[in-house]
PDB file of C-alpha atoms in Angstrom:
ATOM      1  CA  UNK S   1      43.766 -28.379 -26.876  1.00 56.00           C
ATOM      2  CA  UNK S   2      42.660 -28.897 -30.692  1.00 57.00           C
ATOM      3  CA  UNK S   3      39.710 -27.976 -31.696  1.00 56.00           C
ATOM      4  CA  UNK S   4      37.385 -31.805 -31.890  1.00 56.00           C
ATOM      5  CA  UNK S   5      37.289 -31.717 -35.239  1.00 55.00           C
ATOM      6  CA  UNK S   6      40.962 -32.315 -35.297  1.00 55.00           C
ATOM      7  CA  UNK S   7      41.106 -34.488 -32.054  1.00 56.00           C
ATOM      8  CA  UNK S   8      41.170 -37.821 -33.717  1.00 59.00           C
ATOM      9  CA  UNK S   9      44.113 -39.184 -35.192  1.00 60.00           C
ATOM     10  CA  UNK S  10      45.520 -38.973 -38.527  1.00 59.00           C
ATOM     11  CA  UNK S  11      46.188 -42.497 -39.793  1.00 59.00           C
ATOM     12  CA  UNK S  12      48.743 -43.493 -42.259  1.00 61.00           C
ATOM     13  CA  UNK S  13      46.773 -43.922 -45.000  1.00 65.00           C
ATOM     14  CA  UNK S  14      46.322 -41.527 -48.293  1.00 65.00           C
ATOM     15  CA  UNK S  15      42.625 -41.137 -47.475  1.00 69.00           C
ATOM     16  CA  UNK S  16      43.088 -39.976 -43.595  1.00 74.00           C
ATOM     17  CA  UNK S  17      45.347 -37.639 -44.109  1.00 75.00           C
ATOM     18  CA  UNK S  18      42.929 -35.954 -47.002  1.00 82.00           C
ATOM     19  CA  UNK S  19      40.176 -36.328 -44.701  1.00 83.00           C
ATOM     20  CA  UNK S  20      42.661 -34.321 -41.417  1.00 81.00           C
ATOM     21  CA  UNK S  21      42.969 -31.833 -44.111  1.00 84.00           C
ATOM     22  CA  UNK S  22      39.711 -31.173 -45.441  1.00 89.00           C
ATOM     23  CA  UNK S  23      38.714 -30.729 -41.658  1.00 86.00           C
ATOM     24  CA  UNK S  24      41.567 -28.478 -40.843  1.00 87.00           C
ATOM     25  CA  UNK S  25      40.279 -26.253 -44.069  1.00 93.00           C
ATOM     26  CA  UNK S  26      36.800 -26.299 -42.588  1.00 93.00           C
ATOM     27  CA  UNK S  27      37.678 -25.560 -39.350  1.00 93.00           C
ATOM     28  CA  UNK S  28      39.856 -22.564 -40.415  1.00 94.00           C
ATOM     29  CA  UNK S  29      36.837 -21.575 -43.014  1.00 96.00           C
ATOM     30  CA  UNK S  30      34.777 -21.712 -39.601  1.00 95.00           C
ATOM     31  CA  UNK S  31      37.002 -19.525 -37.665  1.00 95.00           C
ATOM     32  CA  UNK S  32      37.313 -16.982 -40.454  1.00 97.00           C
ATOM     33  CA  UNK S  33      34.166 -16.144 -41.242  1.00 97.00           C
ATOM     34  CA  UNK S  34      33.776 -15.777 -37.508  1.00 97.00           C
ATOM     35  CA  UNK S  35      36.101 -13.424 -37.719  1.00 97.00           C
ATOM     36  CA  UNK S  36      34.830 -11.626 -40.272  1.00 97.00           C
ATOM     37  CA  UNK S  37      31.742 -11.081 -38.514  1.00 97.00           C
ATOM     38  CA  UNK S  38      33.579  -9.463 -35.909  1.00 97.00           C
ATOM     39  CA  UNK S  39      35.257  -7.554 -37.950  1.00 98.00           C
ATOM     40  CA  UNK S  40      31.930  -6.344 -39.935  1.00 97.00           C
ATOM     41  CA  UNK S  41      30.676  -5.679 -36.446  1.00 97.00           C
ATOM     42  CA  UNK S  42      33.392  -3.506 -35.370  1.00 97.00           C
ATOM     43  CA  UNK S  43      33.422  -1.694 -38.701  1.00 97.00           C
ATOM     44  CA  UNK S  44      29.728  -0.848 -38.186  1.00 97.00           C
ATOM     45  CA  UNK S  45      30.316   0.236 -34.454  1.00 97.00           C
ATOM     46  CA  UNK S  46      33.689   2.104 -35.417  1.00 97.00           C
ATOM     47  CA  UNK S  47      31.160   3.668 -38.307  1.00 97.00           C
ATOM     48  CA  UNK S  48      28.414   4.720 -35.521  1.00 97.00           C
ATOM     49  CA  UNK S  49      31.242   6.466 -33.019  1.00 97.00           C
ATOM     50  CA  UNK S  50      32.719   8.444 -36.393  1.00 97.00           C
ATOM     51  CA  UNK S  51      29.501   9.597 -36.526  1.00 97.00           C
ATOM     52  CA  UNK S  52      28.486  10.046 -33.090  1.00 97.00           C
ATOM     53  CA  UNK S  53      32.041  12.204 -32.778  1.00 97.00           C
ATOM     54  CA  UNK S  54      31.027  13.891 -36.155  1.00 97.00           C
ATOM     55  CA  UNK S  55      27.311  14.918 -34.306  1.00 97.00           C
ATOM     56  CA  UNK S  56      29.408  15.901 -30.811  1.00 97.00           C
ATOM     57  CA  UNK S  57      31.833  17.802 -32.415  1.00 97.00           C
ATOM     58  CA  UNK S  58      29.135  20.074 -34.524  1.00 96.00           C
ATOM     59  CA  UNK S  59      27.391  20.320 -31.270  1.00 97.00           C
ATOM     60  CA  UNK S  60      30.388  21.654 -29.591  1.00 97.00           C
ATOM     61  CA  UNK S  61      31.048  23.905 -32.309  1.00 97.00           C
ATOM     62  CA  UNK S  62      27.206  24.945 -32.052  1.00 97.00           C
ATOM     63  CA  UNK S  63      27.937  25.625 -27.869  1.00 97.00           C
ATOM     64  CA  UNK S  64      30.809  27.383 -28.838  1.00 97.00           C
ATOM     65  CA  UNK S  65      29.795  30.276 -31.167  1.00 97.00           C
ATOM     66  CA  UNK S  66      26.513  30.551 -28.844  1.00 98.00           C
ATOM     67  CA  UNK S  67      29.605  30.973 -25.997  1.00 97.00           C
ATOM     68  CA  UNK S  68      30.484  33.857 -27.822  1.00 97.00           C
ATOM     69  CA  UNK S  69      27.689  35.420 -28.435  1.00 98.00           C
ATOM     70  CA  UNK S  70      26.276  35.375 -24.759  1.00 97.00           C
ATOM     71  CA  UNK S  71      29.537  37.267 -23.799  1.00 97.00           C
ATOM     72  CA  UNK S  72      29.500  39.552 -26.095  1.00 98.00           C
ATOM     73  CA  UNK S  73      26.028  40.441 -25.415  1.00 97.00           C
ATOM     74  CA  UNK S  74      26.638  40.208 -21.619  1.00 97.00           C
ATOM     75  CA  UNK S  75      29.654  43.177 -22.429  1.00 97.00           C
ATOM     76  CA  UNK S  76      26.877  45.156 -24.290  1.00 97.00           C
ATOM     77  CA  UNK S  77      24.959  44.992 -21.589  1.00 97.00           C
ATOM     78  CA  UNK S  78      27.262  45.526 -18.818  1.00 97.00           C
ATOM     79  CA  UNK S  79      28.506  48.736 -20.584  1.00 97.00           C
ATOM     80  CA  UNK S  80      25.218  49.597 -21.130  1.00 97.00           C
ATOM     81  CA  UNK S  81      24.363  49.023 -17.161  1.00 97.00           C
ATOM     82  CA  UNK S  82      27.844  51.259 -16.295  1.00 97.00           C
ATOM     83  CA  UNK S  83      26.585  53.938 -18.294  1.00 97.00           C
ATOM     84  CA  UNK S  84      23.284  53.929 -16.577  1.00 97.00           C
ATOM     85  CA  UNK S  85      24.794  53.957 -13.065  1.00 97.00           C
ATOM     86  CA  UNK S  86      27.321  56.643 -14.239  1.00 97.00           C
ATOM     87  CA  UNK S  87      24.110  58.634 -15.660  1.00 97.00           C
ATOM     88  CA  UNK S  88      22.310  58.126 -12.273  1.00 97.00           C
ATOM     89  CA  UNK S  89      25.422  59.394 -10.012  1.00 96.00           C
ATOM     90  CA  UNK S  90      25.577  62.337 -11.910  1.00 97.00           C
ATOM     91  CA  UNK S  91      21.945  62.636 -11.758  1.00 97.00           C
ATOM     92  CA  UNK S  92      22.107  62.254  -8.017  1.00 97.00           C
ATOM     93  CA  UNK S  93      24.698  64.231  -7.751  1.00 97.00           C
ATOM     94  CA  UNK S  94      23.123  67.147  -9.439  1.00 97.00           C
ATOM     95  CA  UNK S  95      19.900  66.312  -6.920  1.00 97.00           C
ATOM     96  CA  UNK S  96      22.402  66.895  -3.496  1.00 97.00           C
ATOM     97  CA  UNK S  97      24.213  69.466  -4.970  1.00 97.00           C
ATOM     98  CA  UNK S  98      20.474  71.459  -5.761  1.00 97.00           C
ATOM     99  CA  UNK S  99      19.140  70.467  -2.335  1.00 97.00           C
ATOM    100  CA  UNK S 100      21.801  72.034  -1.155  1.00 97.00           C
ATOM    101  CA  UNK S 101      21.429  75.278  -2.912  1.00 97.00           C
ATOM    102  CA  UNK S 102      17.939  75.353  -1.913  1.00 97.00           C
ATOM    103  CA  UNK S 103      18.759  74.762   1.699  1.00 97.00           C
ATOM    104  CA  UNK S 104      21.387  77.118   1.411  1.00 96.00           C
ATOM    105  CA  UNK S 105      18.721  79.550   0.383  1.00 96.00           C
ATOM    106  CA  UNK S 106      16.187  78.660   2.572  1.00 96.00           C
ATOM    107  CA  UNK S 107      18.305  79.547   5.580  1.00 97.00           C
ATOM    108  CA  UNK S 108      19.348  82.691   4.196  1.00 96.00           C
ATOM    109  CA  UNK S 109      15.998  83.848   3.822  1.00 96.00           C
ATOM    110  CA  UNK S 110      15.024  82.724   7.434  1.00 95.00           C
ATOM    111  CA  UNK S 111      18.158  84.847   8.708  1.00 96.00           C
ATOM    112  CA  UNK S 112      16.664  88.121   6.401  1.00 95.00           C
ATOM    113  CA  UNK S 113      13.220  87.188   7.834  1.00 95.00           C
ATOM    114  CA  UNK S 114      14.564  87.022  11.612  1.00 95.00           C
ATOM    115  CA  UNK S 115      16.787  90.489  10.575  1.00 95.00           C
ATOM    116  CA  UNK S 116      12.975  91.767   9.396  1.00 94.00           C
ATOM    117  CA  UNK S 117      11.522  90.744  12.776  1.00 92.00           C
ATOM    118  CA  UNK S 118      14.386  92.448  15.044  1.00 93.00           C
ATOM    119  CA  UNK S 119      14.159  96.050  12.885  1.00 93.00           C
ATOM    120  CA  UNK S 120      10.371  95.789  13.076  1.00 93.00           C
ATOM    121  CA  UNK S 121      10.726  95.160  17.165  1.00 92.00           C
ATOM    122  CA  UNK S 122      13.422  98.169  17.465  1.00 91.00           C
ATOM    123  CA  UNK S 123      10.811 100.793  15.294  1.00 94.00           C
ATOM    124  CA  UNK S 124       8.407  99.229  17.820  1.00 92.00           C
ATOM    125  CA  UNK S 125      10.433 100.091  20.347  1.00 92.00           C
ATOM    126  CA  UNK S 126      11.684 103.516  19.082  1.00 92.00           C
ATOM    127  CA  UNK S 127       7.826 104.093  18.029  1.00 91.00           C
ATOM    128  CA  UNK S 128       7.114 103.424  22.058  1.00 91.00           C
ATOM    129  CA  UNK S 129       9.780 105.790  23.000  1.00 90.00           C
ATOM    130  CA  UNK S 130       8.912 108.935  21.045  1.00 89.00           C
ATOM    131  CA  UNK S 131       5.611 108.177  21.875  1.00 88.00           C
ATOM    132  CA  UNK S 132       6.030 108.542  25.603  1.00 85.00           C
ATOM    133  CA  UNK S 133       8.757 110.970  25.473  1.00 76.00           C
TER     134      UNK S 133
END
């Protein structure tokens, strides 16, 4: 349906027909500038999201590089944390392998200390027997 502006009807003289087309300008004026208003608007908003992208995307960039860092800090330190187990499995190692020496030892000189006790019972013994002989 036409806009009411243009609703009534032309008439056949010189002076309607000026006055249907001044109104059809104006009304076309009218929706144009409204138009341009919404186009200004969307220029602004497409303006704010540029920028809003712009921010986001230095953000990400931001994220990224601290990505990188954290993993290559977290590889320092898990190297650092394999070398320190490595280091304490030796260590350890070293620790079982000297209790065992030591135990090793230990019994040895319990079976030299049992061999002492048995030659000190037979020179008892022998002491006994040329005693009463």
């Amino acid at each position: 349906s036409p806009h009411p502006i243009l609703a009534s009807p032309v008439g056949p003289s010189p002076v309607s027909k000026l006055d249907y087309v001044t109104r059809l300008i104006s009304y076309h004026d009218q929706a144009i500038t409204k138009q341009n208003v919404l186009i200004s608007e969307l220029v602004q908003r497409i303006g704010a999201l540029e920028e809003h992208a712009k921010q986001s995307a230095s953000q990400n960039a931001t994220l990224v590089q601290q990505n990188v860092e954290l993993c290559q800090e977290l590889t320092t330190m898990k190297k650092s944390m394999d070398k320190a187990h490595k280091a304490q499995a030796k260590q350890e190692e070293r620790e079982r392998k000297q209790n065992e020496r030591r135990e090793a030892a230990q019994r040895e000189e319990e079976t030299r200390m049992l061999q002492v006790g048995l030659l000190q019972a037979d020179i008892d013994k022998l002491k006994r027997q040329g005693e009463s002989a």
